[in-house]
JSON list of C-alpha atoms in Angstrom, two decimals:
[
{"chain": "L", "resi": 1, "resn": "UNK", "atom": "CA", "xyz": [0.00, 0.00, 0.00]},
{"chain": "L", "resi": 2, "resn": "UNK", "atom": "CA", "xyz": [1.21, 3.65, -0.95]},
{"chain": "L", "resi": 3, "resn": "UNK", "atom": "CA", "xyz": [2.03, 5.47, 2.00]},
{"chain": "L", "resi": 4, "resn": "UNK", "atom": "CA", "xyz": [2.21, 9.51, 2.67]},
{"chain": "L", "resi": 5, "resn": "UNK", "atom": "CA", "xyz": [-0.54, 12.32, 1.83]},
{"chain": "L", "resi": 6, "resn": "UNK", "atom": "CA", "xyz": [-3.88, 11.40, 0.27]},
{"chain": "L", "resi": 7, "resn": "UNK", "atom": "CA", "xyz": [-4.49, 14.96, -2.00]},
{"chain": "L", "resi": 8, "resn": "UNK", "atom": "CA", "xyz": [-5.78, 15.76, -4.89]},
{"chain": "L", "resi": 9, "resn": "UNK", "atom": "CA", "xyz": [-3.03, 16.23, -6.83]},
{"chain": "L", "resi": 10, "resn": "UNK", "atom": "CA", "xyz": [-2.19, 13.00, -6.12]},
{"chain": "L", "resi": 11, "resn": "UNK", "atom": "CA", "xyz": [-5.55, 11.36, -7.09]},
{"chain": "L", "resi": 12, "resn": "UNK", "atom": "CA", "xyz": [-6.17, 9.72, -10.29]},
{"chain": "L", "resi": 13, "resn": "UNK", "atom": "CA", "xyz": [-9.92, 11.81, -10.19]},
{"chain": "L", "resi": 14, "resn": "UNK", "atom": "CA", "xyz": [-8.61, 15.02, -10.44]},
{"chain": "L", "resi": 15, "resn": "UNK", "atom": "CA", "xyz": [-9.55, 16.53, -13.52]},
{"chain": "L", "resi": 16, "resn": "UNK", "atom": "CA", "xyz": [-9.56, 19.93, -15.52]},
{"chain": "L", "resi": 17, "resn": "UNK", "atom": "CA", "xyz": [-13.06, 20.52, -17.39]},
{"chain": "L", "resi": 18, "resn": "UNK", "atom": "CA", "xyz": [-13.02, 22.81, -20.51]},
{"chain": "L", "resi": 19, "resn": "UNK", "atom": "CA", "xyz": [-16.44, 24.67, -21.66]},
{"chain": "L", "resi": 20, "resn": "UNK", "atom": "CA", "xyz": [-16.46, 25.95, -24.74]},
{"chain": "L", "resi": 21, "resn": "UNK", "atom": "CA", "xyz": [-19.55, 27.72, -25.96]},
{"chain": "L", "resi": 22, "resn": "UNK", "atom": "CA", "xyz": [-21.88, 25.53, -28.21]},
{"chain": "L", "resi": 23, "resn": "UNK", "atom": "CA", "xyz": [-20.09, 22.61, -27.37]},
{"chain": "L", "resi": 24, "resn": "UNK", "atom": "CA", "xyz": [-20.32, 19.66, -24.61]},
{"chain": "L", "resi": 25, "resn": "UNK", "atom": "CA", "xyz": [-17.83, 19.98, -21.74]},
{"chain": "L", "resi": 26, "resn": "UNK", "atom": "CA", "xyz": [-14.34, 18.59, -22.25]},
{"chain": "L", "resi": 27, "resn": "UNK", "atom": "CA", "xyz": [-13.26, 16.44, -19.18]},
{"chain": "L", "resi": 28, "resn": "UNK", "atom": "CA", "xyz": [-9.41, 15.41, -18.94]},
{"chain": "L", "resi": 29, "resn": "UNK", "atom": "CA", "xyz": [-7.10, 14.06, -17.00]},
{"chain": "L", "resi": 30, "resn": "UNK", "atom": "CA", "xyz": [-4.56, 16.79, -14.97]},
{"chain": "L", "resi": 31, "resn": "UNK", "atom": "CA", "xyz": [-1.29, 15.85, -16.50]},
{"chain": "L", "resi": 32, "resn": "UNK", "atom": "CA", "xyz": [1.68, 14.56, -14.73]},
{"chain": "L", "resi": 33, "resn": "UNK", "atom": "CA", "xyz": [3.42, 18.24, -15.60]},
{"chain": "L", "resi": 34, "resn": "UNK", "atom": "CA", "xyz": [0.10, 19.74, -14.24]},
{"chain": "L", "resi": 35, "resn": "UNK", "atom": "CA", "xyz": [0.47, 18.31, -11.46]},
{"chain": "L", "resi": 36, "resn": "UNK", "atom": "CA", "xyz": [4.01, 19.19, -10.26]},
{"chain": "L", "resi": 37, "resn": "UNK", "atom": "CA", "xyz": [3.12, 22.97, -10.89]},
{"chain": "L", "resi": 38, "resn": "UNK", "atom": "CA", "xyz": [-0.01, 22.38, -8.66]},
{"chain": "L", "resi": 39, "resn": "UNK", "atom": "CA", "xyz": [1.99, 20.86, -5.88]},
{"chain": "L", "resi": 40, "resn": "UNK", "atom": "CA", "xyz": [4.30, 24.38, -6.04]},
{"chain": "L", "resi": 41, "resn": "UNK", "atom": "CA", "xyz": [0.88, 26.24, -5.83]},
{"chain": "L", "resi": 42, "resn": "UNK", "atom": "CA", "xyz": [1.36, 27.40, -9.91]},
{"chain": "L", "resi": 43, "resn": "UNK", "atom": "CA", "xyz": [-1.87, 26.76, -11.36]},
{"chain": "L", "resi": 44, "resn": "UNK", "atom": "CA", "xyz": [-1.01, 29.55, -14.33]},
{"chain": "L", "resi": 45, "resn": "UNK", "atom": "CA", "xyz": [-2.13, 26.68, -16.69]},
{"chain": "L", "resi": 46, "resn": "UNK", "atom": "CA", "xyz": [-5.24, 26.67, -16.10]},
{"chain": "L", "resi": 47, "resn": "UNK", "atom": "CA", "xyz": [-7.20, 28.96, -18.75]},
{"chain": "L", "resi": 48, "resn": "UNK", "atom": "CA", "xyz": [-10.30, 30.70, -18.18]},
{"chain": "L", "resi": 49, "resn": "UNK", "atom": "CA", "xyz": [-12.49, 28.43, -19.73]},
{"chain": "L", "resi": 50, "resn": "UNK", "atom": "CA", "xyz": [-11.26, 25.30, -17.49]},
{"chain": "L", "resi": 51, "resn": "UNK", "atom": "CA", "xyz": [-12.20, 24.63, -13.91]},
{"chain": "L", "resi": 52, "resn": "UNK", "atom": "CA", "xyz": [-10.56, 21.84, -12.14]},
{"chain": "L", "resi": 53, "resn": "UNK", "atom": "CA", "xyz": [-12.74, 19.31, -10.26]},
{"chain": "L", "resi": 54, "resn": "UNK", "atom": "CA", "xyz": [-12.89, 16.01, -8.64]},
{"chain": "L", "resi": 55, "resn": "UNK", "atom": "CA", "xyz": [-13.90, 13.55, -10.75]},
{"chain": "L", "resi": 56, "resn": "UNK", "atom": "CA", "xyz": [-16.41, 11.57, -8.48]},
{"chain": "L", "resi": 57, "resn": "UNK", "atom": "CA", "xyz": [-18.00, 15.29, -7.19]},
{"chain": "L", "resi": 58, "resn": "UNK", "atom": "CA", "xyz": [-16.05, 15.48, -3.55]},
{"chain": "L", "resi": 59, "resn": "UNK", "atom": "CA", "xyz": [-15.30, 19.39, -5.10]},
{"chain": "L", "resi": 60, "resn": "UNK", "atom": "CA", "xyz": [-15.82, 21.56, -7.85]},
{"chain": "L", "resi": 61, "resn": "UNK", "atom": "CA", "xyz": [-14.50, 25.21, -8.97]},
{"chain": "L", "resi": 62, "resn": "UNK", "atom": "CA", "xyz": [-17.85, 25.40, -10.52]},
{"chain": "L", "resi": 63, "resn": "UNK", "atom": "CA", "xyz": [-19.24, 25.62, -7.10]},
{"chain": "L", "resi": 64, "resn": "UNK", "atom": "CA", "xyz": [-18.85, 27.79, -4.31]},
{"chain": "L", "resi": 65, "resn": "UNK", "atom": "CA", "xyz": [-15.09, 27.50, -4.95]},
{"chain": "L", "resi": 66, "resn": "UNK", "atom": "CA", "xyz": [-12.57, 30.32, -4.53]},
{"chain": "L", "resi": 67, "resn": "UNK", "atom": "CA", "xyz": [-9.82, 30.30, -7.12]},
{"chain": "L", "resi": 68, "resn": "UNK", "atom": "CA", "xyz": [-7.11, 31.49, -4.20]},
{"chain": "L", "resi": 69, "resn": "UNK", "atom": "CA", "xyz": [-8.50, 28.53, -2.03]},
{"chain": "L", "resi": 70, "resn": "UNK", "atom": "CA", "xyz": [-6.96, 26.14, -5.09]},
{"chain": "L", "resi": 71, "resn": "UNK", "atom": "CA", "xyz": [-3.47, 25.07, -3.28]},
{"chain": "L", "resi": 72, "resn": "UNK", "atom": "CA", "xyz": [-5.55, 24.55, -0.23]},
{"chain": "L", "resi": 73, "resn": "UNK", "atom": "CA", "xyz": [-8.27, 21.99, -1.43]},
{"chain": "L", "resi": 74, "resn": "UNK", "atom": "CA", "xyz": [-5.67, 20.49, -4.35]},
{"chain": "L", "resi": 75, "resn": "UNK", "atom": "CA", "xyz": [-1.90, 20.19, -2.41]},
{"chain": "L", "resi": 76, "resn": "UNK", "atom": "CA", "xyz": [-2.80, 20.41, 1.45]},
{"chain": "L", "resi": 77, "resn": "UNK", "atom": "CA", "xyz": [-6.04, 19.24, 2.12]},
{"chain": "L", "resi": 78, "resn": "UNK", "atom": "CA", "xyz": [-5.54, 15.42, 3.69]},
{"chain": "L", "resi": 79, "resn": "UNK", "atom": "CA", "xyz": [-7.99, 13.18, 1.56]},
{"chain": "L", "resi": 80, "resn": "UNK", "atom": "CA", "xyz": [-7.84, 10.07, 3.59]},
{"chain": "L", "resi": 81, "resn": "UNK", "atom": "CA", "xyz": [-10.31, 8.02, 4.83]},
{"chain": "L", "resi": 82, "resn": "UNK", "atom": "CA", "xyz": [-13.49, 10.75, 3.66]},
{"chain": "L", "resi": 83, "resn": "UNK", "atom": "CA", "xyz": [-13.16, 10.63, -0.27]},
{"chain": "L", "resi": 84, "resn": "UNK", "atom": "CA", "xyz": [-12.44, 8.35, -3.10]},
{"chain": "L", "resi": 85, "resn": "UNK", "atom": "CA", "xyz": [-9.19, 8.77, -3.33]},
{"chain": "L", "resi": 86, "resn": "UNK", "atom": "CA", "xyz": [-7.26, 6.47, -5.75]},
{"chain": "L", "resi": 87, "resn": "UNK", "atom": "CA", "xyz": [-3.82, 6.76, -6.65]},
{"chain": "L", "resi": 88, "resn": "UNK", "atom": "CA", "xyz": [-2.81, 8.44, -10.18]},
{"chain": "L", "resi": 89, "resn": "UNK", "atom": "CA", "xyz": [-2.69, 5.95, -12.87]},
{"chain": "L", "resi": 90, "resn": "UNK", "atom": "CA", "xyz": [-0.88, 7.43, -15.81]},
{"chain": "L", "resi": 91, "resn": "UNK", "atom": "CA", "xyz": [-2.82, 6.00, -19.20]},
{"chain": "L", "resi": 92, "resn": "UNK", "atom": "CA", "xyz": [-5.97, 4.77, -17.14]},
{"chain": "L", "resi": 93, "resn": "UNK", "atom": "CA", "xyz": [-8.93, 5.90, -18.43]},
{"chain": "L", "resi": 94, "resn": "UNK", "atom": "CA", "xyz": [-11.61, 7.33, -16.22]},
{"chain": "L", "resi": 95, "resn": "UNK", "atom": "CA", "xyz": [-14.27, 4.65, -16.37]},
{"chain": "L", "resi": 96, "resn": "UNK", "atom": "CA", "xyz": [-11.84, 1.93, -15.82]},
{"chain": "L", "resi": 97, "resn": "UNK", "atom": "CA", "xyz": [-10.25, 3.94, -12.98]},
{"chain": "L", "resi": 98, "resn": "UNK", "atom": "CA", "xyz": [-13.81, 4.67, -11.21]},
{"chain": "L", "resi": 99, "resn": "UNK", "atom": "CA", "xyz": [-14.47, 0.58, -11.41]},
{"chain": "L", "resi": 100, "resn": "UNK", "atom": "CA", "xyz": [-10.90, -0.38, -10.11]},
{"chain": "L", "resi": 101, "resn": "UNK", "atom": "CA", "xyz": [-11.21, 2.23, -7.74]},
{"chain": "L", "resi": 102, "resn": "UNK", "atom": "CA", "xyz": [-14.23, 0.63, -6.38]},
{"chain": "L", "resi": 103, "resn": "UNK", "atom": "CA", "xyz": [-13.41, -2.56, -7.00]},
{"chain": "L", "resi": 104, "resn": "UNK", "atom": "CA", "xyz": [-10.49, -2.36, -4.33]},
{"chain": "L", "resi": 105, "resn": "UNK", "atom": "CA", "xyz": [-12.27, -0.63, -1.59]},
{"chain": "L", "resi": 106, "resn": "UNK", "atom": "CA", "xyz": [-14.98, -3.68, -2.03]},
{"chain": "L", "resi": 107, "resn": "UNK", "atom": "CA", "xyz": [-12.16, -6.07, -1.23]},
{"chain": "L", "resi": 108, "resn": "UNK", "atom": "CA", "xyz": [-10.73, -4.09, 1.56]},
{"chain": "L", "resi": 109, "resn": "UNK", "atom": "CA", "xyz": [-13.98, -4.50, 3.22]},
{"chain": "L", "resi": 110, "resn": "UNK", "atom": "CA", "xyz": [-13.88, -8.31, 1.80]},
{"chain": "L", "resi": 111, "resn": "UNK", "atom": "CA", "xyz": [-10.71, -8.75, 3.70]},
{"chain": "L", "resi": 112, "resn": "UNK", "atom": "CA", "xyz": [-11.66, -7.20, 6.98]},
{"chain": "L", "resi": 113, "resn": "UNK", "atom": "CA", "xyz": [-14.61, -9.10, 7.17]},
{"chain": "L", "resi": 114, "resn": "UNK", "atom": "CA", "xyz": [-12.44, -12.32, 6.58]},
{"chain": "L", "resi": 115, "resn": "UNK", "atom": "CA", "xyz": [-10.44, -11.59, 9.28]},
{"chain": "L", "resi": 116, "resn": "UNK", "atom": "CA", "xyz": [-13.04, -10.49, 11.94]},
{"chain": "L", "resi": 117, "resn": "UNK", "atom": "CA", "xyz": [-14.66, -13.75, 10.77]},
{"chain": "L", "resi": 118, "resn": "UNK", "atom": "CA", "xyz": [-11.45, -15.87, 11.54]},
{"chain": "L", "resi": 119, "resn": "UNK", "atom": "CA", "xyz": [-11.13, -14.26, 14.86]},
{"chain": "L", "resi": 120, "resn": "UNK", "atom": "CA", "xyz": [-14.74, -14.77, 15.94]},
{"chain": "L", "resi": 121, "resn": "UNK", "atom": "CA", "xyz": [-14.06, -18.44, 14.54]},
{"chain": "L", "resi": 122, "resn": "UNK", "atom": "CA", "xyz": [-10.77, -18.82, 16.87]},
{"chain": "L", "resi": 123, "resn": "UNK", "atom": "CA", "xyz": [-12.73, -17.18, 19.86]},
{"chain": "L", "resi": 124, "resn": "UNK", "atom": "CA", "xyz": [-15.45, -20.00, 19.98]},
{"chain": "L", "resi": 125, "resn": "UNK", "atom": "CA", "xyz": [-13.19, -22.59, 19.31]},
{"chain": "L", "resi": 126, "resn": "UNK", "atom": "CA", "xyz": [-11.20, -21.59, 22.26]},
{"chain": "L", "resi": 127, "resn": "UNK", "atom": "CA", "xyz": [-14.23, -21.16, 24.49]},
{"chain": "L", "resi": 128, "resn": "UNK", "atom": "CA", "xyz": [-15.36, -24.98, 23.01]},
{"chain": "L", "resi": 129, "resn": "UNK", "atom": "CA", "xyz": [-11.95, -26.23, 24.30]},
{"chain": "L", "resi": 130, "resn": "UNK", "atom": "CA", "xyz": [-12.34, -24.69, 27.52]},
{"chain": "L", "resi": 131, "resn": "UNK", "atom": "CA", "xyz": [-15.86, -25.93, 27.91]},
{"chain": "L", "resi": 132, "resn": "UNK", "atom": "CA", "xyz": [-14.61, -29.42, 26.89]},
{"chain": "L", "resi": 133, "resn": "UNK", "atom": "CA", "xyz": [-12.15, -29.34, 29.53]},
{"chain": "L", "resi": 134, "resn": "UNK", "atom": "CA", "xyz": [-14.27, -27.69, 32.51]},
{"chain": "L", "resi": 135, "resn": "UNK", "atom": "CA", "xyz": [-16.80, -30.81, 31.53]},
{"chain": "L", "resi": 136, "resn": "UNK", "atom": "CA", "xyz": [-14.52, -33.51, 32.22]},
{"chain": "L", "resi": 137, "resn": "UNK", "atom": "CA", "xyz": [-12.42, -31.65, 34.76]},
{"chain": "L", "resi": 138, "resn": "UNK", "atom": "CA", "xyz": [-16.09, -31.27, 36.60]},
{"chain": "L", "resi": 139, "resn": "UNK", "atom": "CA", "xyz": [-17.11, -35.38, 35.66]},
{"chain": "L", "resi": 140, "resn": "UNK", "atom": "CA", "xyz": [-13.55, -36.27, 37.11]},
{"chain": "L", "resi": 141, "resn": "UNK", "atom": "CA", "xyz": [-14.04, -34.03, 40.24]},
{"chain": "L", "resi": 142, "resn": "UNK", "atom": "CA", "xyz": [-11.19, -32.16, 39.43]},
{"chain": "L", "resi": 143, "resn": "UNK", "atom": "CA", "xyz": [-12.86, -29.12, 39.48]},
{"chain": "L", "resi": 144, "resn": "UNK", "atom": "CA", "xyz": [-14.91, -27.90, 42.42]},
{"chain": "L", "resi": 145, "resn": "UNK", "atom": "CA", "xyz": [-18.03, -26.16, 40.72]}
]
């Protein structure tokens, strides 16, 4: 597992939107040179007809967003453990990101219910084994009660 700061310059989900008038929203990827800028708090590159977003809605310039406030929510703000953070994957496509994405947090939970399983499994059979031995401890009068 990757270890340090979960932000959004790290995260495969953040994305630069382009609006053009008569013409559907244009929704890439931020690239990997992007992204170093961002993490110095230079976000020159970003043209006045793009707002950077999250992906999978967690923020949005488009809303109630303060274009000062952008090293703040992109660089510094700790993602983990409140958003769907995934780790860039250069070349990954959103779709297949979003399902691999959710894919893995599916068997994280998988995998802690396994072992929380196991360990309920391990308690009883030690409390069976105990009982087992308090019986004929008790039927051999070993044991007073």
């Amino acid at each position: 597992m990757l270890r340090g700061k979960q932000a959004c310059v790290h995260c495969h989900f953040f994305v630069k939107t382009t609006r053009f008038p008569q013409a559907n929203p244009f929704v890439q990827l931020v690239s990997k040179s992007e992204r170093a800028k961002s993490r110095t708090g230079e976000f020159d590159w970003v043209g006045p007809e793009t707002a950077l977003s999250c992906h999978l809605g967690v923020w949005d310039e488009g809303h109630n967003f303060e274009p000062s406030q952008r090293s703040l929510a992109i660089v510094d703000a700790e993602r983990r453990d409140f958003c769907f953070f995934w780790r860039v994957r250069p070349g990954m496509f959103l779709p297949a990101a979003k399902a691999l994405q959710k894919r893995e947090a599916q068997l994280r939970e998988a995998k802690r219910d396994r072992w929380l399983t196991l360990v309920g499994l391990w308690i009883a059979a030690i409390a069976l084994v105990i009982n087992v031995l308090l019986t004929i401890a008790n039927a051999r009068g070993w044991w007073p009660f």
